[in-house]
Coordinates of C-alpha atoms in Angstrom, one line a residue:
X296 CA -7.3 18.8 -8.7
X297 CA -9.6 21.1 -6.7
X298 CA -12.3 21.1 -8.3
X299 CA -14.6 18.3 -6.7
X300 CA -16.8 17.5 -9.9
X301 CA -13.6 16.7 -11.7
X302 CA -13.5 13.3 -10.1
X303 CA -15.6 10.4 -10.4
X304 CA -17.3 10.5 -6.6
X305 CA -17.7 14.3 -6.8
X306 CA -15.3 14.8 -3.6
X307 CA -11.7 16.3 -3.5
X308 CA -9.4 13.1 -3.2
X309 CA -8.3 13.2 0.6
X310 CA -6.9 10.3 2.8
X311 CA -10.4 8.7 3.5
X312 CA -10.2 6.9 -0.3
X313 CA -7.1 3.7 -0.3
X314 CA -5.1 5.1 -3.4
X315 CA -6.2 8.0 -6.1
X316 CA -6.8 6.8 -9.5
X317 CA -6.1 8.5 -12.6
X318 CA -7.2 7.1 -15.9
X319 CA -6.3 7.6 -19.5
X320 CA -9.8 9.5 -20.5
X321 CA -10.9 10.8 -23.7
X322 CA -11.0 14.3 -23.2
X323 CA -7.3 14.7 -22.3
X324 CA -8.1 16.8 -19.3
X325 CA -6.2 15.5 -16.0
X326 CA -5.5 17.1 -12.5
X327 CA -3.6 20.1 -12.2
X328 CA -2.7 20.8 -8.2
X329 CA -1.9 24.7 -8.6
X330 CA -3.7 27.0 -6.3
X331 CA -6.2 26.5 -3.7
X332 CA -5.5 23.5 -0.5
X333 CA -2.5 21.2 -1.1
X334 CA -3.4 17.7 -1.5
X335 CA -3.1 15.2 1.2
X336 CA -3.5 11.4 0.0
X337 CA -2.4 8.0 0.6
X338 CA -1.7 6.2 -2.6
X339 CA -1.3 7.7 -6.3
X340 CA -1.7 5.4 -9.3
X341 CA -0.8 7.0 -12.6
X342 CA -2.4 4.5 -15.5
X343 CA -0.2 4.8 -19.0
X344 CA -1.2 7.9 -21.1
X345 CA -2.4 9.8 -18.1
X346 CA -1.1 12.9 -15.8
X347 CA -1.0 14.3 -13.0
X348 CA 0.9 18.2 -12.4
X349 CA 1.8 19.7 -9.7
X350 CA 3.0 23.2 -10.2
X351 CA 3.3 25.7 -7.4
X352 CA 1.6 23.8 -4.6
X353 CA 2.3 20.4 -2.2
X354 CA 0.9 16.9 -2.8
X355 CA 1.7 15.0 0.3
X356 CA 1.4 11.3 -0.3
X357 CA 1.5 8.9 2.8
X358 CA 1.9 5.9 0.7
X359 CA 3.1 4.4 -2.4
X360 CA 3.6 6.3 -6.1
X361 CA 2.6 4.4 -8.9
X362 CA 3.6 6.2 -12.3
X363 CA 2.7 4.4 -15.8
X364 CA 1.7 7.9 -16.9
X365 CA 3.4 11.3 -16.1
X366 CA 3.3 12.9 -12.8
X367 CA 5.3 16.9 -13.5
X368 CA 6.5 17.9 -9.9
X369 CA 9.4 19.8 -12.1
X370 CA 7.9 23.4 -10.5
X371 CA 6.1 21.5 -6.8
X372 CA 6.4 20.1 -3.6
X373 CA 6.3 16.5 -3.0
X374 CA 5.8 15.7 0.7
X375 CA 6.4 11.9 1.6
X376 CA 4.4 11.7 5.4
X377 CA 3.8 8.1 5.8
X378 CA 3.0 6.2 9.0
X379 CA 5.3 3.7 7.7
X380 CA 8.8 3.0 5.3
X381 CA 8.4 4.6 2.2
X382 CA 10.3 4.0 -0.6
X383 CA 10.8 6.4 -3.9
X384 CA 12.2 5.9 -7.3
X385 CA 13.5 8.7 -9.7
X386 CA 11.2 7.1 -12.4
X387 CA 8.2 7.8 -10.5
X388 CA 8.7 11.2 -11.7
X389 CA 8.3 11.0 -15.6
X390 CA 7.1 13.8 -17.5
X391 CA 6.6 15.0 -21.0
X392 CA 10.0 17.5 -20.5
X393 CA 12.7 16.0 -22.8
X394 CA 15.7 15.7 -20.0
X395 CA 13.6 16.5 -17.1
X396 CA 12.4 12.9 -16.1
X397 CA 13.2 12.0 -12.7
X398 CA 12.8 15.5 -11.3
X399 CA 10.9 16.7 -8.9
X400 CA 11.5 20.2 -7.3
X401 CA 10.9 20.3 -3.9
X402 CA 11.3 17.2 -1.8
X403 CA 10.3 17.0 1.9
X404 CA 10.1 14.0 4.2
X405 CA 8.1 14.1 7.1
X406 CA 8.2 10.1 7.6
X407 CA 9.3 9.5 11.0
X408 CA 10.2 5.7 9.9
X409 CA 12.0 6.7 7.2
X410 CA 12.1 7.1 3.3
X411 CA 13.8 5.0 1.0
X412 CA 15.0 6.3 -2.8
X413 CA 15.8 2.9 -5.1
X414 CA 19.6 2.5 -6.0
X415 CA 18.5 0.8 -9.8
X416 CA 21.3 2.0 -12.6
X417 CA 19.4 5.1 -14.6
X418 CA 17.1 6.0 -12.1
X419 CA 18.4 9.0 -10.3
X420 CA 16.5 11.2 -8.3
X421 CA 17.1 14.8 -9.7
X422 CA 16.2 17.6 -7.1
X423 CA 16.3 21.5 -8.7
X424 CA 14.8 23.5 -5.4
X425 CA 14.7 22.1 -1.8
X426 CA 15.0 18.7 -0.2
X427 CA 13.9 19.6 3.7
X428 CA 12.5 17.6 6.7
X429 CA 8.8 18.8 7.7
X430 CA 9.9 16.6 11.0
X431 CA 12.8 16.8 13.5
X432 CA 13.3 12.6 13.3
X433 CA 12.4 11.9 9.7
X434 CA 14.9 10.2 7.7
X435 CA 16.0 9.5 4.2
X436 CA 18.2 6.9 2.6
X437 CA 19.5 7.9 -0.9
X438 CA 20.2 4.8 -2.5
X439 CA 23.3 6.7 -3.7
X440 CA 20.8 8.1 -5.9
X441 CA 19.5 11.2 -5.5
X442 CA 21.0 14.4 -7.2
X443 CA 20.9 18.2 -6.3
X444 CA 20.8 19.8 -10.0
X445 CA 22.2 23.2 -11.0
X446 CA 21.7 25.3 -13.7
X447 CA 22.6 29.0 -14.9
X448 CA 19.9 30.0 -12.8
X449 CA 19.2 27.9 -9.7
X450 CA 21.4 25.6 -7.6
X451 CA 19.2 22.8 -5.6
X452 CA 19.8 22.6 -1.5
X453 CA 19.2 20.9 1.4
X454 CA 17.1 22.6 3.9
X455 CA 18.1 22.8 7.5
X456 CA 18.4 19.5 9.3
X457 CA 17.5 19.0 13.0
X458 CA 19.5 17.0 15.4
X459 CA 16.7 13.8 14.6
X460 CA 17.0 14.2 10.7
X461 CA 20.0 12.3 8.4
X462 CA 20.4 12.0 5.4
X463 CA 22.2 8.3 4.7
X464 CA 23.9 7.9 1.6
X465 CA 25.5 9.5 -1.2
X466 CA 24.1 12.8 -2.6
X467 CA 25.8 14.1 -6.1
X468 CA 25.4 17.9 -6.1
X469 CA 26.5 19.8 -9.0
X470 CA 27.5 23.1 -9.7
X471 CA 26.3 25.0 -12.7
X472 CA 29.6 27.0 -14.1
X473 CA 29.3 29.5 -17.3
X474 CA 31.9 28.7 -19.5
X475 CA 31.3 31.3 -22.2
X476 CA 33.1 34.5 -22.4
X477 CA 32.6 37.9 -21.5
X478 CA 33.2 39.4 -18.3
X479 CA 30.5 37.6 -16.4
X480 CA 31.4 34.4 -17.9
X481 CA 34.0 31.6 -16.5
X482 CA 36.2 30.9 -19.3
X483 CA 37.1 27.7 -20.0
X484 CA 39.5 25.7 -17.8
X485 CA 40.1 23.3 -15.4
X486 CA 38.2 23.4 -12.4
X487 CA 38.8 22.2 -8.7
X488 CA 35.3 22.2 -6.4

């Protein structure tokens, strides 16, 4: 992603250019964001057959996500920092990770008029790390549809809210219990939480 050559004007994508394009090319090579400055853009179009990864750094994105592709956030930061309503589907985050669509792992809104996640049937937004607020009045709506995953060895959370933040909406959060056997193992029973 860093790399300004990679792209087809020779310049790091940044805010100044209306949406970031990524097309299916021949030589199967597409961004990576992993070290170096996060990347701060207004719209990101996806074409079918392409990606976009995101692995231990932040995109923030002030507009629209457009996914025909796969965009991997399962181990980074999206930051939603729009000037304006943004809205959000779990499908937006497709990647190549049989059971990991819709996952992203770090989630921050920083939209002081608010983001939106879709309600549609299948398309649940699955958070594994941190959903936080990078502003004291930003807002999100769930749609009902937003998830906090846990596994044997992570459980997702929300960050600290301040008094201008909420959170509107259901929110399922789960609760990853071992049910093998052996002394740091949960047998198998019923369970109250």
């Amino acid at each position: 992603w860093n790399t300004a050559s990679n792209w087809s004007d020779d310049s790091i994508p940044n805010t100044t250019c209306p949406t970031v394009l990524v097309p299916m090319v021949a030589i199967n090579k597409y961004p990576v964001l992993s070290t170096g400055p996060i990347a701060t853009i207004t719209n990101l179009q996806i074409d079918p057959n392409a990606s976009v990864t995101i692995t231990g750094n932040t995109i923030q994105i002030a507009g629209t996500i457009t996914n025909g592709g796969i965009f991997d956030v399962t181990n980074g930061t999206v930051e939603l920092n729009g000037t304006t309503t943004q809205n959000i589907e779990g499908k937006n985050f497709a990647n190549a990770i049989p059971g990991e669509n819709n996952t992203v792992q770090n989630l921050i809104i920083s939209n002081n008029q608010g983001v939106n996640v879709a309600s549609g049937a299948n398309d649940t937004l699955n958070i594994t790390g941190t959903l936080s607020f990078g502003t004291s009045s930003a807002q999100l709506t769930t749609g009902n549809n937003i998830t906090l995953k846990s596994s044997y060895s992570a459980t997702a959370n929300v960050g600290v809210l301040a008094s201008g933040n909420a959170i509107t909406g259901n929110v399922t959060v789960e609760r990853y219990i071992n049910s093998g056997t052996g002394a740091n193992n949960h047998g198998v029973s019923w369970q109250h939480l």
